[in-house]
Amino acid sequence: MSRQGLSFTVVGMSDEVGSRFADEVMQTIKEHRVFSGGKRHRELVGHLLPEQAKWIDVTVPLAEVFEQYRAVNEPIFVFASGDPLFFGYTTTLMREFPNLVKRTFPYFNSLQLLAHALTLPYHDMRVCSLTGRPWHEFDRALIERTSKLGVLTDRKNTPELIAQRMLEFGYTKYRMHIGVRLGGARQELYTLSLDEAAKLSFEQPNCLIIEATEPLEYCAPLGLSEGDFHLLNGRAKMITKMPIRLLSLSALDLHHCQRLWDVGFCTGSVSVEAKLQFPHLKITSFEIRPDGDLLIRDNARRFGTPGIEHYIGDFMQADISTLEAPDAVFIGGHGGELLGFMQRLTEKMQEQGRIVFNSVSSDTLDLFRSATKAVGWTIDHEVRIALDEHNPITILRAVPKG
């Protein structure tokens, strides 16, 4: 093999003593001078490496590891746990060094090992990783009523914490299969109810398969009755009515969005409805009233919608610099600062974003129109609707010009 130019070959392996490799892998090892992997990998394979081999430990921060890779400027053989193309370090390599991972050799990933240990078919299993990752994809899988879910864990997102989260949001019709130190003599297997798993702790490394105990069907109700929500001081007027809520969500066109902000959420009804109908959404909600904190938490639990982030306090004073820009915003309350809201939002938003606002009077209608014009946007959608004896409401959508 030529020594010129950086490239990577990655082999998957178990974390057990006595790991065996195919002849082709052994030959490829002989053709390399530079090797890399975790300290545990070095302990397991050190005796297989050629004399004068150079080893680069994979440790955090990874930026320092990558600098060492660039410095050698020759092919590197990398040892990785499990399947090299199943989450993990190899996908990070591929992002950092595009087109330089030239070859990978497979091994079972931990969820495959768990499925085989359980004799559990896994062709219909959905997979998500909580290893150093947020809850978003896990929450989405729950809302979509996934019947078999493989989950990669870490020391922070543990089986017991996962079980507790499922119980908190009402996802009780599941059992949990937990595999600890899979693939070797120290392997442990558990099949538990969520109540049982929530009270126990498990050694690392572990992973789990969550399996429904009865048939599930994803069928989110189209329109949640306002009577089913916890209300602000029991005030039925302080919630966006169901027909208005659905028309507002329609105007937001959330099928094509990734991030929704609900500004002035009050009870959280728009956030909850949006999360149920569009589980792929990342939703961030803002409310100035301190009571909103408990309200949105209670309503999210009531309707089984984990993952709605919320902030309590004056939106005009909130630090939004670290938040991802939304591509859709619903303004449910503005405290008389609608122009300021529009200025903050349009400065932050994606170029193709949209803002929906419900006007309950001619004054707020004129105010939204003038604020939209002031920020250089335009109104492209307007619907007027009257419910029962209530005053008519105008639903407006503002978008960038052009």
PDB file of C-alpha atoms in Angstrom, residues 66-347:
ATOM      1  CA  PHE A  66      -7.971  14.980  13.777  1.00  0.00           C
ATOM      2  CA  GLU A  67      -4.915  17.252  13.808  1.00  0.00           C
ATOM      3  CA  GLN A  68      -2.733  14.224  14.557  1.00  0.00           C
ATOM      4  CA  TYR A  69      -4.325  12.410  11.629  1.00  0.00           C
ATOM      5  CA  ARG A  70      -3.562  15.269   9.261  1.00  0.00           C
ATOM      6  CA  ALA A  71       0.032  15.433  10.477  1.00  0.00           C
ATOM      7  CA  VAL A  72       0.885  11.841   9.488  1.00  0.00           C
ATOM      8  CA  ASN A  73      -0.412  12.261   5.916  1.00  0.00           C
ATOM      9  CA  GLU A  74      -0.591   8.541   5.232  1.00  0.00           C
ATOM     10  CA  PRO A  75      -3.197   5.760   5.448  1.00  0.00           C
ATOM     11  CA  ILE A  76      -4.573   5.097   8.938  1.00  0.00           C
ATOM     12  CA  PHE A  77      -6.175   1.868  10.128  1.00  0.00           C
ATOM     13  CA  VAL A  78      -8.918   2.555  12.680  1.00  0.00           C
ATOM     14  CA  PHE A  79     -10.414   0.077  15.154  1.00  0.00           C
ATOM     15  CA  ALA A  80     -14.042   0.818  16.134  1.00  0.00           C
ATOM     16  CA  SER A  81     -16.556  -0.907  18.370  1.00  0.00           C
ATOM     17  CA  GLY A  82     -19.459  -2.628  16.627  1.00  0.00           C
ATOM     18  CA  ASP A  83     -20.574  -1.788  13.114  1.00  0.00           C
ATOM     19  CA  PRO A  84     -18.378   1.007  11.677  1.00  0.00           C
ATOM     20  CA  LEU A  85     -21.292   2.453   9.695  1.00  0.00           C
ATOM     21  CA  PHE A  86     -23.837   2.359  12.516  1.00  0.00           C
ATOM     22  CA  PHE A  87     -23.699   5.772  14.241  1.00  0.00           C
ATOM     23  CA  GLY A  88     -20.471   6.255  16.147  1.00  0.00           C
ATOM     24  CA  TYR A  89     -16.964   7.339  15.272  1.00  0.00           C
ATOM     25  CA  THR A  90     -16.809   6.357  11.618  1.00  0.00           C
ATOM     26  CA  THR A  91     -19.654   8.648  10.596  1.00  0.00           C
ATOM     27  CA  THR A  92     -17.813  11.469  12.392  1.00  0.00           C
ATOM     28  CA  LEU A  93     -14.696  10.623  10.382  1.00  0.00           C
ATOM     29  CA  MET A  94     -16.679  10.757   7.165  1.00  0.00           C
ATOM     30  CA  ARG A  95     -17.984  14.221   8.003  1.00  0.00           C
ATOM     31  CA  GLU A  96     -14.563  15.540   9.004  1.00  0.00           C
ATOM     32  CA  PHE A  97     -12.652  13.898   6.134  1.00  0.00           C
ATOM     33  CA  PRO A  98     -15.027  13.661   3.153  1.00  0.00           C
ATOM     34  CA  ASN A  99     -14.243  10.799   0.743  1.00  0.00           C
ATOM     35  CA  LEU A 100     -11.209   9.649   2.762  1.00  0.00           C
ATOM     36  CA  VAL A 101     -12.824   6.645   4.481  1.00  0.00           C
ATOM     37  CA  LYS A 102     -11.927   4.188   1.754  1.00  0.00           C
ATOM     38  CA  ARG A 103     -13.058   0.894   3.271  1.00  0.00           C
ATOM     39  CA  THR A 104     -14.874  -0.558   6.252  1.00  0.00           C
ATOM     40  CA  PHE A 105     -15.047  -4.096   7.601  1.00  0.00           C
ATOM     41  CA  PRO A 106     -18.327  -4.978   9.352  1.00  0.00           C
ATOM     42  CA  TYR A 107     -19.104  -6.368  12.763  1.00  0.00           C
ATOM     43  CA  PHE A 108     -22.381  -6.751  14.664  1.00  0.00           C
ATOM     44  CA  ASN A 109     -23.653  -3.591  16.309  1.00  0.00           C
ATOM     45  CA  SER A 110     -24.902  -3.793  19.889  1.00  0.00           C
ATOM     46  CA  LEU A 111     -28.590  -3.804  18.946  1.00  0.00           C
ATOM     47  CA  GLN A 112     -28.035  -6.718  16.573  1.00  0.00           C
ATOM     48  CA  LEU A 113     -26.263  -8.587  19.361  1.00  0.00           C
ATOM     49  CA  LEU A 114     -29.184  -7.887  21.697  1.00  0.00           C
ATOM     50  CA  ALA A 115     -31.775  -9.011  19.132  1.00  0.00           C
ATOM     51  CA  HIS A 116     -29.894 -12.270  18.541  1.00  0.00           C
ATOM     52  CA  ALA A 117     -29.470 -12.864  22.273  1.00  0.00           C
ATOM     53  CA  LEU A 118     -33.254 -12.503  22.601  1.00  0.00           C
ATOM     54  CA  THR A 119     -34.007 -14.439  19.374  1.00  0.00           C
ATOM     55  CA  LEU A 120     -36.034 -11.379  18.417  1.00  0.00           C
ATOM     56  CA  PRO A 121     -36.486 -10.512  14.705  1.00  0.00           C
ATOM     57  CA  TYR A 122     -35.374  -6.938  14.128  1.00  0.00           C
ATOM     58  CA  HIS A 123     -36.157  -6.237  10.466  1.00  0.00           C
ATOM     59  CA  ASP A 124     -39.067  -4.052  11.634  1.00  0.00           C
ATOM     60  CA  MET A 125     -37.110  -2.231  14.341  1.00  0.00           C
ATOM     61  CA  ARG A 126     -36.670   1.523  14.271  1.00  0.00           C
ATOM     62  CA  VAL A 127     -33.399   2.797  15.713  1.00  0.00           C
ATOM     63  CA  CYS A 128     -32.429   5.984  17.477  1.00  0.00           C
ATOM     64  CA  SER A 129     -29.328   6.999  19.387  1.00  0.00           C
ATOM     65  CA  LEU A 130     -29.267   8.847  22.697  1.00  0.00           C
ATOM     66  CA  THR A 131     -25.487   8.577  22.885  1.00  0.00           C
ATOM     67  CA  GLY A 132     -24.507  12.209  23.253  1.00  0.00           C
ATOM     68  CA  ARG A 133     -27.633  13.180  21.328  1.00  0.00           C
ATOM     69  CA  PRO A 134     -30.858  15.029  22.249  1.00  0.00           C
ATOM     70  CA  TRP A 135     -34.212  13.364  22.863  1.00  0.00           C
ATOM     71  CA  HIS A 136     -35.835  14.620  19.650  1.00  0.00           C
ATOM     72  CA  GLU A 137     -35.813  11.436  17.537  1.00  0.00           C
ATOM     73  CA  PHE A 138     -36.739   9.282  20.534  1.00  0.00           C
ATOM     74  CA  ASP A 139     -39.690  11.541  21.357  1.00  0.00           C
ATOM     75  CA  ARG A 140     -40.771  11.494  17.727  1.00  0.00           C
ATOM     76  CA  ALA A 141     -40.732   7.692  17.705  1.00  0.00           C
ATOM     77  CA  LEU A 142     -42.979   7.620  20.789  1.00  0.00           C
ATOM     78  CA  ILE A 143     -45.489  10.089  19.378  1.00  0.00           C
ATOM     79  CA  GLU A 144     -45.608   8.094  16.138  1.00  0.00           C
ATOM     80  CA  ARG A 145     -46.393   4.972  18.200  1.00  0.00           C
ATOM     81  CA  THR A 146     -43.363   2.987  17.078  1.00  0.00           C
ATOM     82  CA  SER A 147     -43.938  -0.627  18.086  1.00  0.00           C
ATOM     83  CA  LYS A 148     -40.295  -1.761  18.223  1.00  0.00           C
ATOM     84  CA  LEU A 149     -37.540   0.744  18.976  1.00  0.00           C
ATOM     85  CA  GLY A 150     -33.836   0.080  19.398  1.00  0.00           C
ATOM     86  CA  VAL A 151     -32.074   2.670  21.552  1.00  0.00           C
ATOM     87  CA  LEU A 152     -28.371   3.344  22.025  1.00  0.00           C
ATOM     88  CA  THR A 153     -27.695   4.747  25.491  1.00  0.00           C
ATOM     89  CA  ASP A 154     -24.876   6.463  27.351  1.00  0.00           C
ATOM     90  CA  ARG A 155     -24.026   7.274  30.958  1.00  0.00           C
ATOM     91  CA  LYS A 156     -26.458  10.203  30.968  1.00  0.00           C
ATOM     92  CA  ASN A 157     -29.386   8.744  29.029  1.00  0.00           C
ATOM     93  CA  THR A 158     -29.805   5.450  30.844  1.00  0.00           C
ATOM     94  CA  PRO A 159     -32.484   2.732  30.625  1.00  0.00           C
ATOM     95  CA  GLU A 160     -34.044   3.845  33.896  1.00  0.00           C
ATOM     96  CA  LEU A 161     -34.222   7.487  32.769  1.00  0.00           C
ATOM     97  CA  ILE A 162     -35.723   6.427  29.431  1.00  0.00           C
ATOM     98  CA  ALA A 163     -38.363   4.330  31.208  1.00  0.00           C
ATOM     99  CA  GLN A 164     -39.187   7.237  33.511  1.00  0.00           C
ATOM    100  CA  ARG A 165     -39.649   9.573  30.533  1.00  0.00           C
ATOM    101  CA  MET A 166     -41.989   7.124  28.805  1.00  0.00           C
ATOM    102  CA  LEU A 167     -44.108   6.733  31.938  1.00  0.00           C
ATOM    103  CA  GLU A 168     -44.204  10.502  32.524  1.00  0.00           C
ATOM    104  CA  PHE A 169     -45.760  11.107  29.111  1.00  0.00           C
ATOM    105  CA  GLY A 170     -48.160   8.171  29.217  1.00  0.00           C
ATOM    106  CA  TYR A 171     -46.368   5.678  26.971  1.00  0.00           C
ATOM    107  CA  THR A 172     -47.025   2.687  29.189  1.00  0.00           C
ATOM    108  CA  LYS A 173     -47.874  -0.115  26.756  1.00  0.00           C
ATOM    109  CA  TYR A 174     -44.287  -1.258  26.277  1.00  0.00           C
ATOM    110  CA  ARG A 175     -41.720  -3.592  27.771  1.00  0.00           C
ATOM    111  CA  MET A 176     -37.986  -3.017  27.772  1.00  0.00           C
ATOM    112  CA  HIS A 177     -35.261  -5.490  26.774  1.00  0.00           C
ATOM    113  CA  ILE A 178     -31.887  -4.403  28.152  1.00  0.00           C
ATOM    114  CA  GLY A 179     -28.521  -5.818  27.131  1.00  0.00           C
ATOM    115  CA  VAL A 180     -25.448  -5.146  29.255  1.00  0.00           C
ATOM    116  CA  ARG A 181     -21.844  -5.777  28.039  1.00  0.00           C
ATOM    117  CA  LEU A 182     -23.115  -7.681  25.032  1.00  0.00           C
ATOM    118  CA  GLY A 183     -21.135 -10.217  23.058  1.00  0.00           C
ATOM    119  CA  GLY A 184     -19.002 -11.818  25.722  1.00  0.00           C
ATOM    120  CA  ALA A 185     -18.906 -13.913  28.860  1.00  0.00           C
ATOM    121  CA  ARG A 186     -20.007 -10.955  31.030  1.00  0.00           C
ATOM    122  CA  GLN A 187     -23.210 -10.390  29.044  1.00  0.00           C
ATOM    123  CA  GLU A 188     -26.422  -9.724  30.994  1.00  0.00           C
ATOM    124  CA  LEU A 189     -29.987  -9.665  29.644  1.00  0.00           C
ATOM    125  CA  TYR A 190     -33.136  -8.244  31.211  1.00  0.00           C
ATOM    126  CA  THR A 191     -36.750  -8.086  30.051  1.00  0.00           C
ATOM    127  CA  LEU A 192     -38.733  -5.751  32.300  1.00  0.00           C
ATOM    128  CA  SER A 193     -41.872  -3.681  32.489  1.00  0.00           C
ATOM    129  CA  LEU A 194     -41.307   0.061  32.315  1.00  0.00           C
ATOM    130  CA  ASP A 195     -42.236   0.356  35.982  1.00  0.00           C
ATOM    131  CA  GLU A 196     -39.548  -2.186  36.876  1.00  0.00           C
ATOM    132  CA  ALA A 197     -36.891  -0.636  34.615  1.00  0.00           C
ATOM    133  CA  ALA A 198     -37.557   2.847  35.998  1.00  0.00           C
ATOM    134  CA  LYS A 199     -36.496   1.711  39.480  1.00  0.00           C
ATOM    135  CA  LEU A 200     -33.240  -0.057  38.549  1.00  0.00           C
ATOM    136  CA  SER A 201     -29.775   0.901  37.374  1.00  0.00           C
ATOM    137  CA  PHE A 202     -27.628  -0.966  34.864  1.00  0.00           C
ATOM    138  CA  GLU A 203     -23.919  -1.132  34.195  1.00  0.00           C
ATOM    139  CA  GLN A 204     -22.411   0.375  31.051  1.00  0.00           C
ATOM    140  CA  PRO A 205     -22.170  -0.278  28.199  1.00  0.00           C
ATOM    141  CA  ASN A 206     -25.793  -1.165  27.572  1.00  0.00           C
ATOM    142  CA  CYS A 207     -28.471  -0.754  24.937  1.00  0.00           C
ATOM    143  CA  LEU A 208     -32.146  -1.577  24.815  1.00  0.00           C
ATOM    144  CA  ILE A 209     -35.037  -2.601  22.625  1.00  0.00           C
ATOM    145  CA  ILE A 210     -38.428  -1.186  23.546  1.00  0.00           C
ATOM    146  CA  GLU A 211     -41.277  -3.413  22.364  1.00  0.00           C
ATOM    147  CA  ALA A 212     -45.004  -2.693  22.399  1.00  0.00           C
ATOM    148  CA  THR A 213     -47.093  -5.080  24.491  1.00  0.00           C
ATOM    149  CA  GLU A 214     -50.167  -4.612  22.287  1.00  0.00           C
ATOM    150  CA  PRO A 215     -50.847  -3.340  18.740  1.00  0.00           C
ATOM    151  CA  LEU A 216     -50.304   0.396  18.377  1.00  0.00           C
ATOM    152  CA  GLU A 217     -51.546   2.750  15.690  1.00  0.00           C
ATOM    153  CA  TYR A 218     -50.419   6.306  15.064  1.00  0.00           C
ATOM    154  CA  CYS A 219     -53.609   8.279  14.651  1.00  0.00           C
ATOM    155  CA  ALA A 220     -53.287  11.733  16.193  1.00  0.00           C
ATOM    156  CA  PRO A 221     -56.702  13.362  16.664  1.00  0.00           C
ATOM    157  CA  LEU A 222     -57.211  16.241  14.244  1.00  0.00           C
ATOM    158  CA  GLY A 223     -58.143  18.990  16.637  1.00  0.00           C
ATOM    159  CA  LEU A 224     -57.813  18.806  20.423  1.00  0.00           C
ATOM    160  CA  SER A 225     -60.792  20.078  22.391  1.00  0.00           C
ATOM    161  CA  GLU A 226     -59.917  23.126  24.471  1.00  0.00           C
ATOM    162  CA  GLY A 227     -61.937  21.558  27.280  1.00  0.00           C
ATOM    163  CA  ASP A 228     -59.296  18.828  27.601  1.00  0.00           C
ATOM    164  CA  PHE A 229     -56.483  21.289  28.382  1.00  0.00           C
ATOM    165  CA  HIS A 230     -55.446  22.644  31.730  1.00  0.00           C
ATOM    166  CA  LEU A 231     -56.396  26.324  31.465  1.00  0.00           C
ATOM    167  CA  LEU A 232     -54.852  29.498  32.838  1.00  0.00           C
ATOM    168  CA  ASN A 233     -56.813  30.080  36.065  1.00  0.00           C
ATOM    169  CA  GLY A 234     -59.683  28.137  34.474  1.00  0.00           C
ATOM    170  CA  ARG A 235     -60.240  30.939  31.933  1.00  0.00           C
ATOM    171  CA  ALA A 236     -61.633  29.378  28.748  1.00  0.00           C
ATOM    172  CA  LYS A 237     -60.977  32.592  26.818  1.00  0.00           C
ATOM    173  CA  MET A 238     -57.226  32.234  27.366  1.00  0.00           C
ATOM    174  CA  ILE A 239     -56.756  29.434  24.847  1.00  0.00           C
ATOM    175  CA  THR A 240     -56.735  29.361  21.063  1.00  0.00           C
ATOM    176  CA  LYS A 241     -59.985  27.659  20.095  1.00  0.00           C
ATOM    177  CA  MET A 242     -59.681  24.403  18.177  1.00  0.00           C
ATOM    178  CA  PRO A 243     -60.925  25.612  14.748  1.00  0.00           C
ATOM    179  CA  ILE A 244     -58.707  28.715  14.945  1.00  0.00           C
ATOM    180  CA  ARG A 245     -55.791  26.564  16.064  1.00  0.00           C
ATOM    181  CA  LEU A 246     -56.163  24.211  13.108  1.00  0.00           C
ATOM    182  CA  LEU A 247     -56.477  27.059  10.599  1.00  0.00           C
ATOM    183  CA  SER A 248     -53.377  28.670  12.102  1.00  0.00           C
ATOM    184  CA  LEU A 249     -51.386  25.446  11.843  1.00  0.00           C
ATOM    185  CA  SER A 250     -52.557  25.057   8.261  1.00  0.00           C
ATOM    186  CA  ALA A 251     -51.355  28.576   7.461  1.00  0.00           C
ATOM    187  CA  LEU A 252     -47.951  27.756   8.984  1.00  0.00           C
ATOM    188  CA  ASP A 253     -47.586  24.872   6.466  1.00  0.00           C
ATOM    189  CA  LEU A 254     -45.631  22.814   8.978  1.00  0.00           C
ATOM    190  CA  HIS A 255     -45.138  19.801   6.705  1.00  0.00           C
ATOM    191  CA  HIS A 256     -42.265  21.720   5.161  1.00  0.00           C
ATOM    192  CA  CYS A 257     -40.808  23.150   8.375  1.00  0.00           C
ATOM    193  CA  GLN A 258     -38.231  21.884  10.838  1.00  0.00           C
ATOM    194  CA  ARG A 259     -38.452  24.398  13.696  1.00  0.00           C
ATOM    195  CA  LEU A 260     -41.517  26.142  15.094  1.00  0.00           C
ATOM    196  CA  TRP A 261     -41.570  28.930  17.669  1.00  0.00           C
ATOM    197  CA  ASP A 262     -44.780  29.523  19.626  1.00  0.00           C
ATOM    198  CA  VAL A 263     -44.480  33.038  21.069  1.00  0.00           C
ATOM    199  CA  GLY A 264     -46.962  33.730  23.854  1.00  0.00           C
ATOM    200  CA  PHE A 265     -48.027  30.114  24.327  1.00  0.00           C
ATOM    201  CA  CYS A 266     -50.252  30.564  27.441  1.00  0.00           C
ATOM    202  CA  THR A 267     -51.650  26.996  27.821  1.00  0.00           C
ATOM    203  CA  GLY A 268     -49.377  25.553  25.142  1.00  0.00           C
ATOM    204  CA  SER A 269     -52.298  24.362  23.009  1.00  0.00           C
ATOM    205  CA  VAL A 270     -50.699  25.372  19.686  1.00  0.00           C
ATOM    206  CA  SER A 271     -47.380  23.750  20.625  1.00  0.00           C
ATOM    207  CA  VAL A 272     -49.063  20.542  21.772  1.00  0.00           C
ATOM    208  CA  GLU A 273     -51.319  20.293  18.710  1.00  0.00           C
ATOM    209  CA  ALA A 274     -48.381  20.985  16.384  1.00  0.00           C
ATOM    210  CA  LYS A 275     -46.218  18.342  18.072  1.00  0.00           C
ATOM    211  CA  LEU A 276     -48.947  15.700  17.785  1.00  0.00           C
ATOM    212  CA  GLN A 277     -49.654  16.445  14.132  1.00  0.00           C
ATOM    213  CA  PHE A 278     -46.026  17.000  13.109  1.00  0.00           C
ATOM    214  CA  PRO A 279     -43.751  14.955  15.421  1.00  0.00           C
ATOM    215  CA  HIS A 280     -40.712  15.801  13.286  1.00  0.00           C
ATOM    216  CA  LEU A 281     -40.903  19.439  14.448  1.00  0.00           C
ATOM    217  CA  LYS A 282     -38.511  20.942  16.942  1.00  0.00           C
ATOM    218  CA  ILE A 283     -40.717  23.289  18.945  1.00  0.00           C
ATOM    219  CA  THR A 284     -39.603  26.163  21.159  1.00  0.00           C
ATOM    220  CA  SER A 285     -42.264  28.088  23.084  1.00  0.00           C
ATOM    221  CA  PHE A 286     -42.168  31.405  24.950  1.00  0.00           C
ATOM    222  CA  GLU A 287     -44.517  32.827  27.596  1.00  0.00           C
ATOM    223  CA  ILE A 288     -44.169  35.832  29.885  1.00  0.00           C
ATOM    224  CA  ARG A 289     -46.530  34.548  32.609  1.00  0.00           C
ATOM    225  CA  PRO A 290     -44.844  32.367  35.268  1.00  0.00           C
ATOM    226  CA  ASP A 291     -48.007  30.209  35.358  1.00  0.00           C
ATOM    227  CA  GLY A 292     -47.164  29.088  31.825  1.00  0.00           C
ATOM    228  CA  ASP A 293     -44.348  26.875  33.085  1.00  0.00           C
ATOM    229  CA  LEU A 294     -46.635  24.439  34.909  1.00  0.00           C
ATOM    230  CA  LEU A 295     -49.395  24.742  32.300  1.00  0.00           C
ATOM    231  CA  ILE A 296     -47.317  23.645  29.338  1.00  0.00           C
ATOM    232  CA  ARG A 297     -45.670  20.866  31.340  1.00  0.00           C
ATOM    233  CA  ASP A 298     -49.054  19.507  32.461  1.00  0.00           C
ATOM    234  CA  ASN A 299     -50.596  19.764  29.003  1.00  0.00           C
ATOM    235  CA  ALA A 300     -47.598  18.142  27.324  1.00  0.00           C
ATOM    236  CA  ARG A 301     -47.908  15.194  29.733  1.00  0.00           C
ATOM    237  CA  ARG A 302     -51.680  15.035  29.270  1.00  0.00           C
ATOM    238  CA  PHE A 303     -51.425  14.687  25.490  1.00  0.00           C
ATOM    239  CA  GLY A 304     -48.157  12.697  25.336  1.00  0.00           C
ATOM    240  CA  THR A 305     -45.970  15.305  23.641  1.00  0.00           C
ATOM    241  CA  PRO A 306     -42.447  15.227  25.098  1.00  0.00           C
ATOM    242  CA  GLY A 307     -39.750  17.442  23.651  1.00  0.00           C
ATOM    243  CA  ILE A 308     -41.403  20.890  23.648  1.00  0.00           C
ATOM    244  CA  GLU A 309     -38.783  23.340  24.921  1.00  0.00           C
ATOM    245  CA  HIS A 310     -40.169  26.382  26.671  1.00  0.00           C
ATOM    246  CA  TYR A 311     -38.913  29.629  28.150  1.00  0.00           C
ATOM    247  CA  ILE A 312     -40.634  31.815  30.738  1.00  0.00           C
ATOM    248  CA  GLY A 313     -40.074  35.572  30.671  1.00  0.00           C
ATOM    249  CA  ASP A 314     -40.344  38.610  28.443  1.00  0.00           C
ATOM    250  CA  PHE A 315     -39.623  37.541  24.855  1.00  0.00           C
ATOM    251  CA  MET A 316     -38.034  40.914  24.124  1.00  0.00           C
ATOM    252  CA  GLN A 317     -35.488  40.225  26.878  1.00  0.00           C
ATOM    253  CA  ALA A 318     -34.916  36.544  26.140  1.00  0.00           C
ATOM    254  CA  ASP A 319     -31.485  35.461  24.917  1.00  0.00           C
ATOM    255  CA  ILE A 320     -32.301  33.844  21.580  1.00  0.00           C
ATOM    256  CA  SER A 321     -28.758  34.054  20.196  1.00  0.00           C
ATOM    257  CA  THR A 322     -27.981  30.401  20.971  1.00  0.00           C
ATOM    258  CA  LEU A 323     -31.284  29.045  19.658  1.00  0.00           C
ATOM    259  CA  GLU A 324     -31.636  27.575  16.198  1.00  0.00           C
ATOM    260  CA  ALA A 325     -33.509  29.877  13.852  1.00  0.00           C
ATOM    261  CA  PRO A 326     -37.147  28.923  13.282  1.00  0.00           C
ATOM    262  CA  ASP A 327     -38.691  28.601   9.858  1.00  0.00           C
ATOM    263  CA  ALA A 328     -42.227  29.086  11.233  1.00  0.00           C
ATOM    264  CA  VAL A 329     -43.562  31.246  14.083  1.00  0.00           C
ATOM    265  CA  PHE A 330     -46.993  31.536  15.666  1.00  0.00           C
ATOM    266  CA  ILE A 331     -47.542  34.717  17.670  1.00  0.00           C
ATOM    267  CA  GLY A 332     -50.175  33.974  20.298  1.00  0.00           C
ATOM    268  CA  GLY A 333     -49.488  37.031  22.453  1.00  0.00           C
ATOM    269  CA  HIS A 334     -47.365  40.136  22.095  1.00  0.00           C
ATOM    270  CA  GLY A 335     -47.999  42.338  25.153  1.00  0.00           C
ATOM    271  CA  GLY A 336     -48.373  45.453  23.029  1.00  0.00           C
ATOM    272  CA  GLU A 337     -44.926  45.017  21.460  1.00  0.00           C
ATOM    273  CA  LEU A 338     -45.903  43.471  18.143  1.00  0.00           C
ATOM    274  CA  LEU A 339     -43.522  45.600  16.079  1.00  0.00           C
ATOM    275  CA  GLY A 340     -40.633  44.685  18.389  1.00  0.00           C
ATOM    276  CA  PHE A 341     -41.578  41.014  18.161  1.00  0.00           C
ATOM    277  CA  MET A 342     -41.635  41.166  14.366  1.00  0.00           C
ATOM    278  CA  GLN A 343     -38.263  42.881  14.238  1.00  0.00           C
ATOM    279  CA  ARG A 344     -36.627  40.285  16.526  1.00  0.00           C
ATOM    280  CA  LEU A 345     -38.216  37.381  14.716  1.00  0.00           C
ATOM    281  CA  THR A 346     -37.498  38.438  11.155  1.00  0.00           C
ATOM    282  CA  GLU A 347     -33.875  39.178  12.019  1.00  0.00           C
TER     283      GLU A 347
END
